[in-house]
Short mmCIF file of C-alpha atoms in Angstrom, two decimals:
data_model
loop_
_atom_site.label_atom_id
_atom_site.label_comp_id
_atom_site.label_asym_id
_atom_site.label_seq_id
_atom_site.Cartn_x
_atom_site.Cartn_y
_atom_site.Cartn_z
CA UNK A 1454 54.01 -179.56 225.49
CA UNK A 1455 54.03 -179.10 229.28
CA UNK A 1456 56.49 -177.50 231.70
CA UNK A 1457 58.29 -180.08 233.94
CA UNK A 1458 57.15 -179.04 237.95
CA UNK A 1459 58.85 -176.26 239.95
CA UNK A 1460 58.21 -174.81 242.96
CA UNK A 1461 57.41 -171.36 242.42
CA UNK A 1462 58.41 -167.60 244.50
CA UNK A 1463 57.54 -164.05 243.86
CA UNK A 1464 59.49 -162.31 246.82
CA UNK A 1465 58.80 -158.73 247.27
CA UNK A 1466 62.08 -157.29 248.19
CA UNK A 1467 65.50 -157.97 246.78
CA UNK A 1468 66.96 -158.89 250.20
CA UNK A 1469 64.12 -161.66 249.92
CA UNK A 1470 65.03 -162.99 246.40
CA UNK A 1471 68.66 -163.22 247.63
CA UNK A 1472 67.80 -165.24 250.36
CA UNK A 1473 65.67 -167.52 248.74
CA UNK A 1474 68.57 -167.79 246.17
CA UNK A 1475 70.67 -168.78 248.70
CA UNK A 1476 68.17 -170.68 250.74
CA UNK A 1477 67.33 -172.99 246.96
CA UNK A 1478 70.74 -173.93 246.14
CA UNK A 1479 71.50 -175.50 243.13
CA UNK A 1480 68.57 -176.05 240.70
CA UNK A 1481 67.07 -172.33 242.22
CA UNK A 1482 66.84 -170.08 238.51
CA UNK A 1483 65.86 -166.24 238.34
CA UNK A 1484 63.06 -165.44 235.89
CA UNK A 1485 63.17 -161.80 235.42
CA UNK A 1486 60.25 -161.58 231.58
CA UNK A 1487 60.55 -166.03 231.31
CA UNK A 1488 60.58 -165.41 227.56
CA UNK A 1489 63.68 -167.72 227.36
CA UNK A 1490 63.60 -169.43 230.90
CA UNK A 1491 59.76 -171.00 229.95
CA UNK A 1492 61.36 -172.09 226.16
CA UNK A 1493 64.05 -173.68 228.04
CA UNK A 1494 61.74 -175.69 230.37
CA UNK A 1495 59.19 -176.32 227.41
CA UNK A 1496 62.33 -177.97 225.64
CA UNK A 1497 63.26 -180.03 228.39
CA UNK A 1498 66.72 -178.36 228.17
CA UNK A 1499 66.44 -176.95 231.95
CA UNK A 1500 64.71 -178.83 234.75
CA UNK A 1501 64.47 -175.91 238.08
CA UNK A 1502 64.19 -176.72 241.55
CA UNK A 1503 62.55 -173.48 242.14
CA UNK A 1504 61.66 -170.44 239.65
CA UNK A 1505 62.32 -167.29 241.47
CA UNK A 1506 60.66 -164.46 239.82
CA UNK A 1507 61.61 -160.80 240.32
CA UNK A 1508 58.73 -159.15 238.86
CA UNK A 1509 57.15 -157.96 242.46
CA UNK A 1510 59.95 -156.30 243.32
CA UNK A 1511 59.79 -152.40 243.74
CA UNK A 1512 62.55 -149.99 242.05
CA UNK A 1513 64.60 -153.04 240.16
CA UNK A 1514 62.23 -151.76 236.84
CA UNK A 1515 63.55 -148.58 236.22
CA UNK A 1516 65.58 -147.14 233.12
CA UNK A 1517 66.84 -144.02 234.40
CA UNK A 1518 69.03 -141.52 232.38
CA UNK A 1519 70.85 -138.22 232.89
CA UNK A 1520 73.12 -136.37 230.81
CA UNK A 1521 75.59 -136.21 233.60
CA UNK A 1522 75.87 -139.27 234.38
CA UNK A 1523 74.40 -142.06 232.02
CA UNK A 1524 72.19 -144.90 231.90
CA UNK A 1525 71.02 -147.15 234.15
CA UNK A 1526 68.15 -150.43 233.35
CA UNK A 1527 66.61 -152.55 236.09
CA UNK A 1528 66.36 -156.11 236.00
CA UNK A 1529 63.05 -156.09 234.98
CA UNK A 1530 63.02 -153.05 232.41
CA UNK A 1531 60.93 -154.55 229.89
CA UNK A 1532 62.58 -154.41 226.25
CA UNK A 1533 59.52 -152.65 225.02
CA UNK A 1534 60.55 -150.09 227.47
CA UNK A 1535 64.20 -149.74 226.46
CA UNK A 1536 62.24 -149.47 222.50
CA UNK A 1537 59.99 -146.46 223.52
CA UNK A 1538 62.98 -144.16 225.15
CA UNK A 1539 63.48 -141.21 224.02
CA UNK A 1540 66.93 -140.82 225.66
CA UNK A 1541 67.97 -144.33 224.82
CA UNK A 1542 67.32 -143.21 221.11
CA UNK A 1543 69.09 -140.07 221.12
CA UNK A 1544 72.33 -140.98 222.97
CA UNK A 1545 72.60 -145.10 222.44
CA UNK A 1546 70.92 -145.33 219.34
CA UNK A 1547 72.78 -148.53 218.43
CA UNK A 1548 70.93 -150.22 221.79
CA UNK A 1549 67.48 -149.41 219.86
CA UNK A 1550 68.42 -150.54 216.64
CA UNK A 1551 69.43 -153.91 218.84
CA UNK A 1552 65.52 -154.00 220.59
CA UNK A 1553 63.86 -152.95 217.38
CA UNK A 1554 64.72 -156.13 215.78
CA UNK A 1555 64.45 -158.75 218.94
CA UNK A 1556 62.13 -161.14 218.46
CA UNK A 1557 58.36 -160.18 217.96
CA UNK A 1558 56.32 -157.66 220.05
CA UNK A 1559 54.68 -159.76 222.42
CA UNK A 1560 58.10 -161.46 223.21
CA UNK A 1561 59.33 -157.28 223.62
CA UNK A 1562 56.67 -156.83 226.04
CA UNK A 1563 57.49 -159.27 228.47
CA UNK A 1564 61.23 -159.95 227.83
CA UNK A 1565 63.83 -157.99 229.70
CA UNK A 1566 67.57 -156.74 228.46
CA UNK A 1567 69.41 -158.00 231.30
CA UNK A 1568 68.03 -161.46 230.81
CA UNK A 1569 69.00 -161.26 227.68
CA UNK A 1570 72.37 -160.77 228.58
CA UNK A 1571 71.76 -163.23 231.78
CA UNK A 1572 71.07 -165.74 229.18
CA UNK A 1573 74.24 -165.99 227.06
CA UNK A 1574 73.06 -166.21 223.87
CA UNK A 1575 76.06 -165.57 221.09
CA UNK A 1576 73.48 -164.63 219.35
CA UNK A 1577 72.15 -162.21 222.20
CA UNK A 1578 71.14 -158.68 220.38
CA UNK A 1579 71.72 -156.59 223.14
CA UNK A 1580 75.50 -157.91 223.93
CA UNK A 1581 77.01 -156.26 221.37
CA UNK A 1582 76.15 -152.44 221.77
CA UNK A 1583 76.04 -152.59 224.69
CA UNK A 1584 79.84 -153.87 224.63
CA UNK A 1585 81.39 -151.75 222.70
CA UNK A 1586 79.39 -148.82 224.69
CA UNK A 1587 81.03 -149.82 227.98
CA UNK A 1588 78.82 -150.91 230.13
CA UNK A 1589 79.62 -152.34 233.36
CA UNK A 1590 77.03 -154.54 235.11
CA UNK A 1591 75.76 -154.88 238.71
CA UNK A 1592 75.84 -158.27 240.45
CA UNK A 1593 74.49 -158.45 243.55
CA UNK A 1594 74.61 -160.76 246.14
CA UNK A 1595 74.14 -161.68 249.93
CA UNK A 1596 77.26 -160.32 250.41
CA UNK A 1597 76.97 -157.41 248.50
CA UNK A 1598 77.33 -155.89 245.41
CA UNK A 1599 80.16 -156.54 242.59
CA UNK A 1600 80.41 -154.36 238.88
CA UNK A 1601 81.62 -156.08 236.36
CA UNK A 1602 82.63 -154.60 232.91
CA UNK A 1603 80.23 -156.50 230.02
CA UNK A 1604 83.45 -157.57 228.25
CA UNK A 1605 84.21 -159.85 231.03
CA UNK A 1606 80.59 -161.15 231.90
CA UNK A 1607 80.35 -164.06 228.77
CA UNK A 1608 82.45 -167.01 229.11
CA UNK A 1609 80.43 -169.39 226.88
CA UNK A 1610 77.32 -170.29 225.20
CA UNK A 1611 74.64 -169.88 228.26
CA UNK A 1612 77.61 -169.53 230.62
CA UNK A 1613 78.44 -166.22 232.26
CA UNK A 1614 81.06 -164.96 235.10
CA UNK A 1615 77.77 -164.79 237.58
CA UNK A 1616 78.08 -167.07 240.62
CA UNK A 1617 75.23 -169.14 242.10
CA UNK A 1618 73.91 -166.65 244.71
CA UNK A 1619 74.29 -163.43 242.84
CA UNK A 1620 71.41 -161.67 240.55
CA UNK A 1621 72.07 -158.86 237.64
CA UNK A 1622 70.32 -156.25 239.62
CA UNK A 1623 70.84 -153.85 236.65
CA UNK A 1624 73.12 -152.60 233.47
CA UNK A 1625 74.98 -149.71 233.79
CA UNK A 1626 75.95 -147.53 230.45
CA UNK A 1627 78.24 -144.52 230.65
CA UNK A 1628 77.68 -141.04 228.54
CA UNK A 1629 79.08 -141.36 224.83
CA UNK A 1630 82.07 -139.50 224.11
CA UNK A 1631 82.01 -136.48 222.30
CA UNK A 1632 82.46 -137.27 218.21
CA UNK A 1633 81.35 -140.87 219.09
CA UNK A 1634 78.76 -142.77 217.14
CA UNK A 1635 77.23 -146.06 217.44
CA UNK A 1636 75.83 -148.94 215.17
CA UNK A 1637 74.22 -152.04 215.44
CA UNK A 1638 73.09 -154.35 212.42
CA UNK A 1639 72.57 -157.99 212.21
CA UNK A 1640 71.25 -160.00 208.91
CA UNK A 1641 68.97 -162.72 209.19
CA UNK A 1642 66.48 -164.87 206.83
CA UNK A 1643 63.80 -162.89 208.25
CA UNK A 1644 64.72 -160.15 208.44
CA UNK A 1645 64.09 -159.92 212.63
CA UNK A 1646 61.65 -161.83 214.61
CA UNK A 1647 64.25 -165.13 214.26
CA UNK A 1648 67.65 -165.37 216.05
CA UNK A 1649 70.27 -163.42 213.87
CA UNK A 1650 72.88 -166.14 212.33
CA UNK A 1651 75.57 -162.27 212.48
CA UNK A 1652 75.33 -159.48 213.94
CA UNK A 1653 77.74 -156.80 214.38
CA UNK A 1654 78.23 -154.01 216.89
CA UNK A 1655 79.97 -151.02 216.53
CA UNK A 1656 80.98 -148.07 218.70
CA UNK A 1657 83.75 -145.18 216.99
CA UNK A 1658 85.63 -142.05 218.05
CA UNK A 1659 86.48 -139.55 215.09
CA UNK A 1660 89.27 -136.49 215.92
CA UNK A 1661 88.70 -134.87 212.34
CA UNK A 1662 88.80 -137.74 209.94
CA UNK A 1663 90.62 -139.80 212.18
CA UNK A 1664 89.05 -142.91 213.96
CA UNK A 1665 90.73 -142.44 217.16
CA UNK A 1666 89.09 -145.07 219.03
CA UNK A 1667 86.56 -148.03 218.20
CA UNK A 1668 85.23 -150.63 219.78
CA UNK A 1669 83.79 -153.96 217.33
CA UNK A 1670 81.44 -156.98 218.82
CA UNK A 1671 80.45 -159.75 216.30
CA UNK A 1672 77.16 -161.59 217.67
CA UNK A 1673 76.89 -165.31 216.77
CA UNK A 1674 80.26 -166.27 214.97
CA UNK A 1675 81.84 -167.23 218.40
CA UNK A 1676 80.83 -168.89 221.10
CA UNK A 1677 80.45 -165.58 223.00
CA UNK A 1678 79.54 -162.16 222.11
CA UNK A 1679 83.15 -161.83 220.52
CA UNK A 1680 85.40 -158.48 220.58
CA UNK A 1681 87.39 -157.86 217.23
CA UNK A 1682 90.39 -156.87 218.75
CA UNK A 1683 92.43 -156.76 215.68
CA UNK A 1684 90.25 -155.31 213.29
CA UNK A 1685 89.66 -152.59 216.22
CA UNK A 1686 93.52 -152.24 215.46
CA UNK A 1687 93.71 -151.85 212.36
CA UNK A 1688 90.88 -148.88 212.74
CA UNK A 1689 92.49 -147.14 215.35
CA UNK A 1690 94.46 -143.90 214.68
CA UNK A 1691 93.69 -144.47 210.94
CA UNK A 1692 92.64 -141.59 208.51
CA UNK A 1693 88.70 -142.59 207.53
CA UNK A 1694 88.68 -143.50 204.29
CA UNK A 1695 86.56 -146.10 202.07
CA UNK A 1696 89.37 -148.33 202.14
CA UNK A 1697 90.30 -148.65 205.73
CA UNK A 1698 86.59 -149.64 205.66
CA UNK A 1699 86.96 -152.13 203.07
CA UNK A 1700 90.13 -154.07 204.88
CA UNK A 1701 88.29 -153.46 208.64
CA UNK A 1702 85.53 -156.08 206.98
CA UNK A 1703 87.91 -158.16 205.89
CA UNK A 1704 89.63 -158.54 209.00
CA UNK A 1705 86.76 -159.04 211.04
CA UNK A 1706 85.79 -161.83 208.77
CA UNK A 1707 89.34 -163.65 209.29
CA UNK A 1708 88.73 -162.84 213.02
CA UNK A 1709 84.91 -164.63 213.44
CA UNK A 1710 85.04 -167.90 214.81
CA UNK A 1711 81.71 -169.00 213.36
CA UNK A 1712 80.22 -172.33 213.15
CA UNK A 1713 77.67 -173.74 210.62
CA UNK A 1714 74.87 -175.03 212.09
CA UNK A 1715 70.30 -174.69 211.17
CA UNK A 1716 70.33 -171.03 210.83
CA UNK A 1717 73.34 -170.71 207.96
CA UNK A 1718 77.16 -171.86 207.18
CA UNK A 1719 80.28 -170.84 208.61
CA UNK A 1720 81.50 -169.82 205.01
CA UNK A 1721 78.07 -167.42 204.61
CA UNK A 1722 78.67 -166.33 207.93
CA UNK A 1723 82.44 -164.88 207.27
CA UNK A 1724 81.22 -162.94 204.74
CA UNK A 1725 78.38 -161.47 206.23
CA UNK A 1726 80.71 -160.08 209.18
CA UNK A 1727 82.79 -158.54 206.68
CA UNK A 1728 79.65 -156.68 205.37
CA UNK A 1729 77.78 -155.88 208.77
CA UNK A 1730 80.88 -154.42 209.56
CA UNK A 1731 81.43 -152.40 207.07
CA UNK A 1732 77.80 -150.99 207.19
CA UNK A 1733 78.09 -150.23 211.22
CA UNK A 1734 81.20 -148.45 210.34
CA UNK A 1735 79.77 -146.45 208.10
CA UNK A 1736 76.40 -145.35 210.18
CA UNK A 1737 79.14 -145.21 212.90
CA UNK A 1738 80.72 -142.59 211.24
CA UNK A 1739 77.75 -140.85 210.42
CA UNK A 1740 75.96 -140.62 213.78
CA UNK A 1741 79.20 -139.17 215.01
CA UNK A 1742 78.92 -136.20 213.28
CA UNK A 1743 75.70 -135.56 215.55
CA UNK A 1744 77.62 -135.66 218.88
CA UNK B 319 51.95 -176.65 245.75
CA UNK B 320 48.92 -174.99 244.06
CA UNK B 321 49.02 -170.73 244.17
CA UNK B 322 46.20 -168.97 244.78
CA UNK B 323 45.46 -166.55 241.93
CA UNK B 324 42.72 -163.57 241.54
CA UNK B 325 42.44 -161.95 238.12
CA UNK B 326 40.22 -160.56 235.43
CA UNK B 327 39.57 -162.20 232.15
CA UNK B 328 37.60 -159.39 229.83
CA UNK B 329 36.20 -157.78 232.75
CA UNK B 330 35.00 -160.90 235.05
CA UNK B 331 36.69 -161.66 238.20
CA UNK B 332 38.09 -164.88 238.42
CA UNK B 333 39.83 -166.56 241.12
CA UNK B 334 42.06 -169.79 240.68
CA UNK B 335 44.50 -172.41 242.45
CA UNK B 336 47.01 -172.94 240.05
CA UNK B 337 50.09 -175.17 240.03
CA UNK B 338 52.88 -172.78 239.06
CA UNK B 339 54.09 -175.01 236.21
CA UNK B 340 50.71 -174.06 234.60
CA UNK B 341 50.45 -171.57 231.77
CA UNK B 342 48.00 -168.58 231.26
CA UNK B 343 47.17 -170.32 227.91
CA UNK B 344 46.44 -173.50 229.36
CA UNK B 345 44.89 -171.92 232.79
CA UNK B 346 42.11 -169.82 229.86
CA UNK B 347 41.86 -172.93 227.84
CA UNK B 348 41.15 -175.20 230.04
CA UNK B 349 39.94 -174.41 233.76
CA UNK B 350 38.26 -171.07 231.94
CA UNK B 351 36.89 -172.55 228.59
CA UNK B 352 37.97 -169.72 226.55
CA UNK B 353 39.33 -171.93 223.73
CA UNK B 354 38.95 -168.61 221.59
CA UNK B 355 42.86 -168.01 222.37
CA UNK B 356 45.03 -170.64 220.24
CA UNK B 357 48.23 -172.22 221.32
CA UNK B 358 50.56 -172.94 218.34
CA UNK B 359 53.95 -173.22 218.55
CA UNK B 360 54.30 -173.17 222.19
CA UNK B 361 57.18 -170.82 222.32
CA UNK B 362 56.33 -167.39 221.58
CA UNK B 363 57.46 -167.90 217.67
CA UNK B 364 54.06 -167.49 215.88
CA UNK B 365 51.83 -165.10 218.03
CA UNK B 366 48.60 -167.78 218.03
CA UNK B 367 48.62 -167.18 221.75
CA UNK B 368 48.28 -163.67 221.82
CA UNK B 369 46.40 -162.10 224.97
CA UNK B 370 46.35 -158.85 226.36
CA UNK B 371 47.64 -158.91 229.61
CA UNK B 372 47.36 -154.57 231.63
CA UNK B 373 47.38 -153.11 228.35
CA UNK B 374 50.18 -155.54 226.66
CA UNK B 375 50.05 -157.77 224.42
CA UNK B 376 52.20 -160.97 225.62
CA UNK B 377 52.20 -164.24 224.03
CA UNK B 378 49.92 -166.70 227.01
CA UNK B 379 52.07 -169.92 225.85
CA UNK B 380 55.43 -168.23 227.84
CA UNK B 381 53.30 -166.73 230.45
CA UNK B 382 52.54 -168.69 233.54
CA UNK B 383 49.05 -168.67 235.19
CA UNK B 384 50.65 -167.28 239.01
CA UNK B 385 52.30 -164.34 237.39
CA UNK B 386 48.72 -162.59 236.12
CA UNK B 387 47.97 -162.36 239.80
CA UNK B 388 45.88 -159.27 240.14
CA UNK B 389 46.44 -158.36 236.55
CA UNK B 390 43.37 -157.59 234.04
CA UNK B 391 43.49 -160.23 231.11
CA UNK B 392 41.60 -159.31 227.90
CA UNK B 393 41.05 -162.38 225.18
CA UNK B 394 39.56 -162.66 221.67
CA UNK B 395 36.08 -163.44 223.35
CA UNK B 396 36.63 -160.19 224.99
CA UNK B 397 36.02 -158.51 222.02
CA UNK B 398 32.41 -159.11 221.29
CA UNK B 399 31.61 -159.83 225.21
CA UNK B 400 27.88 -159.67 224.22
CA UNK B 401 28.14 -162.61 221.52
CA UNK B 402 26.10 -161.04 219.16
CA UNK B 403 27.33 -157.84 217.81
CA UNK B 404 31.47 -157.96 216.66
CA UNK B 405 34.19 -155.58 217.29
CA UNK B 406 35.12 -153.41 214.51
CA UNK B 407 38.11 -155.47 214.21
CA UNK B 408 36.27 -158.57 213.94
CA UNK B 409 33.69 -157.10 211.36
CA UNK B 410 36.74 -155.98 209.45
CA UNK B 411 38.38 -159.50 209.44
CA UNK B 412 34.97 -160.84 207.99
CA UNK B 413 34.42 -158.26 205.11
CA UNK B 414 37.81 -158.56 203.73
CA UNK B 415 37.88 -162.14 203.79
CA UNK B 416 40.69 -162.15 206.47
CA UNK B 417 40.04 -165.17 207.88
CA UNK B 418 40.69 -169.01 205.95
CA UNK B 419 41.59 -171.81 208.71
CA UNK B 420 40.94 -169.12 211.60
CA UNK B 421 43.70 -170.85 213.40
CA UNK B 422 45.71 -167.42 213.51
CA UNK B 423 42.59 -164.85 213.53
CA UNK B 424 42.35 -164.73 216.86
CA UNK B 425 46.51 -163.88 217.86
CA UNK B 426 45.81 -161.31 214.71
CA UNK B 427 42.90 -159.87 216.12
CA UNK B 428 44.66 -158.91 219.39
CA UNK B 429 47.68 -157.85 218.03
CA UNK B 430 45.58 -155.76 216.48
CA UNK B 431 43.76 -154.26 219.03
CA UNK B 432 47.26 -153.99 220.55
CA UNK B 433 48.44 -151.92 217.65
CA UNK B 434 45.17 -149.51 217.22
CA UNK B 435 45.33 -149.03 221.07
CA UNK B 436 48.92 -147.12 220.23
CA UNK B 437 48.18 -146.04 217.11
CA UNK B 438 45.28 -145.72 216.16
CA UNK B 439 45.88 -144.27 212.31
CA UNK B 440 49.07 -146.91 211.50
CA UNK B 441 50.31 -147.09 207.47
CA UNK B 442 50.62 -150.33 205.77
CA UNK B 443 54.42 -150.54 207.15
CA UNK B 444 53.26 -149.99 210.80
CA UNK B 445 50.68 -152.69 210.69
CA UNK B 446 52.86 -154.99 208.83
CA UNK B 447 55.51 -154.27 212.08
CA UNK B 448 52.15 -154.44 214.44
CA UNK B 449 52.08 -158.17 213.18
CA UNK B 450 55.44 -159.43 212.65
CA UNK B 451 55.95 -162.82 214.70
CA UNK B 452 51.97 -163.45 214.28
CA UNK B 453 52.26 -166.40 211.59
CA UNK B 454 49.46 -167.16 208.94
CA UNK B 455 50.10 -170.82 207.54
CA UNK B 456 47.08 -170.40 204.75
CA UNK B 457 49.76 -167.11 203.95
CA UNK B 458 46.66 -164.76 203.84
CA UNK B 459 48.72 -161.82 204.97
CA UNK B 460 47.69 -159.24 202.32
CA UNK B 461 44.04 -159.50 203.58
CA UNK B 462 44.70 -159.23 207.26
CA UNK B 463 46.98 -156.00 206.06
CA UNK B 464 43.77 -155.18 204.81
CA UNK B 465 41.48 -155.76 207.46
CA UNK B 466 43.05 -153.83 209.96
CA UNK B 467 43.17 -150.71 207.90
CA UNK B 468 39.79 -150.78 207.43
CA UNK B 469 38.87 -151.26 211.01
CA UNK B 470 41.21 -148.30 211.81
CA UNK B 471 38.68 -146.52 209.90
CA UNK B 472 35.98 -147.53 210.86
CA UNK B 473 37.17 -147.02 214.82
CA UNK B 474 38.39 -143.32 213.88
CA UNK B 475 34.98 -142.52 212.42
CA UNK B 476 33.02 -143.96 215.26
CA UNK B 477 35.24 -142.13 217.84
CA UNK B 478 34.56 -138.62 215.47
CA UNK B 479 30.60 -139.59 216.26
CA UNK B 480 30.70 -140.08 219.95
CA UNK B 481 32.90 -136.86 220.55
CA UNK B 482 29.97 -135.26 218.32
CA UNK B 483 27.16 -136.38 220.22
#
């Protein structure tokens, strides 16, 4: 296999990049780690003009957290990066349950989250804790810069609200709330290393044994990152109990969209939202207790 | 339009013009004749590839050539640089009988050197984790487990000697 020709750019500043963005046109495509830009190419399913890649430019690399104000990750935070942080693990642990199963550990050390989430994937690991953890990111253009919450960023299967001209400069993530607690799981024939055929996300706010808020993303059983309003619903206000746990599964299952396709069945899939989301739920619950 | 591109391969300088659409596994294959690193699948699924690129291990069939500009690249022949005597890792692979086609070793040996780098005492879960993605068709996992425990030992013990000397 070879890649198809491109012409090739490594600007140095972000005011650079955007230009050359601009400058390119149509056919011009960011490449923040490649990990899923190169596959694309090798598979002949993307033909650039011009790879732009962001990896020379200063500051956009950073993951920088305070307990005042939150999270922030660069364009080109590696995902090994996001793995190894200490913060990241004590306040968004469901974000480093999401990295610790992506793909393999070379693919961690040279992929990035926010082209993860630049590249659409239902299936994308990242999407949905950071979803239901309310993060809002940062598209920036020539003409300046434009936050977006992460809800509204996936519109289809490799198709985001991002216009030509603008580049994910970074993700922002806001404190958890006090009694919260987060959970990501996804099931998959391996186990990680392949592309999860479900995943669920989960993010929950307990007053005593009451879920007062709660947030649910199912990966890969729509054709976007897809937010279970009505099971979310059915959760809120609700006294905790093993069967309001039972019934949130089942609703999310009747809520998935899922299709069957290589990795499993739409019928398989159902069922293992019901169970994902039972089991974030519960973790859910549990890491609340720590905050 | 070719890129001009200056980088080490296990210690050597090297400098290249490389067309951008070329990758690091096919720039070390074939303008470097270091056919030690394998290319597989061709998509970062089975870890054949694997190179270590400032300290990380990265799979060289997604990387391309112009983006190891001024980087330090270290490949399988980097472990026994002198040809004759083999890294502990190597000596390892041979004693336990880690190797059948060989068509992996090499993406297991530097995912293993990747590992031991970190952690240099890993369990059998850790190593198991070190190599998940790296893909042995002749299924010889258990040995490979194997191997690399043993050449954690034998690296631990030869880093007690030094600091006693």
């Amino acid at each position: 296999m070879r890649l198809p020709k491109f012409e090739y750019f490594t600007p140095k500043t972000l005011n650079e990049a955007l230009a050359l963005l601009k400058e390119q046109g149509e056919g011009a495509y960011i490449m923040a780690g490649g990990t899923d830009i190169v596959v694309k190419m090798l598979h002949g399913r993307l033909r650039p003009k011009s790879v732009i890649a962001l990896q020379e430019i200063d500051g956009i690399n950073k993951i920088s957290f305070s307990p005042q104000e939150g999270l922030t990750i660069g364009a080109t935070a590696r995902i090994v990066n996001i793995l190894s942080h200490p913060d990241i693990l004590q306040y968004y642990p469901a974000l480093t349950d999401a990295v610790k199963v992506m793909a393999n550990i070379e693919v961690r050390n040279m992929g990035t989250v926010v082209g993860n989430l630049c590249n659409a994937a239902p299936s994308a690991d990242t999407a949905p804790p950071l979803i239901t953890m309310g993060s809002v990111v940062v598209l920036t253009s020539l003409e300046g810069e434009r936050r977006l919450s992460l809800d509204e960023f996936f519109k289809g299967p490799g198709i985001t609200a991002m216009n030509q001209g603008e580049i994910m400069t970074s993700v922002f993530v806001p404190l958890p709330q006090p009694r919260s607690g987060g959970s990501y799981k996804r099931i998959s024939a391996r186990c990680g290393v392949d592309i999860a055929p479900a995943s669920a996300g989960t993010m929950a706010v307990f007053r005593d044994e009451i879920c007062s808020d709660v947030k649910l993303v199912l990966g890969a059983v729509a054709p976007i990152p897809l937010r279970a309003y009505r099971t979310e619903n059915l959760l809120r206000g609700k006294q905790w109990t093993h069967e309001l746990i039972q019934d949130a599964g089942y609703e999310a299952a009747e809520e998935s969209m899922p299709i069957s396709d290589c990795r499993a069945s739409a019928e398989w899939r159902k069922k293992m939202v019901a169970v994902l989301t039972r089991r974030t739920l519960v973790e859910a619950y549990e890491r609340s207790k720590k905050n | 339009m070719k890129h001009r591109i200056n980088f080490k391969v296990n210690g050597d300088e090297y400098s290249l013009a490389v067309e951008p659409w070329k990758t690091l596994n096919e720039a070390l294959r074939e303008d470097l004749n270091l056919t030690g690193t394998k290319l597989g699948c061709g998509t970062g699924d089975c870890g054949a590839c694997t190179v270590i690129v400032d300290g990380k291990s990265v799979s060289s069939c997604l990387t391309l050539a112009v983006s190891v500009d001024g980087k330090s690249v270290t490949t399988v022949e980097g472990l026994a640089p002198s040809g004759d005597e083999l890294h502990p890792i190597q000596e390892a692979f041979v004693k336990t009988g880690a190797i059948q086609c060989g068509f992996c070793t090499a993406g297991m040996e530097m995912a293993a050197l990747h590992l031991l780098n970190h952690n240099p005492s890993p369990n059998e879960a850790e190593i198991r984790a070190g190599l998940s993605g790296h893909l042995c068709r002749c299924t010889g996992y258990s040995q490979i487990v194997e191997a690399i425990s043993v050449a954690a030992e034998t690296m631990k013990n030869s880093q007690s000697e030094e600091e006693e000397q």
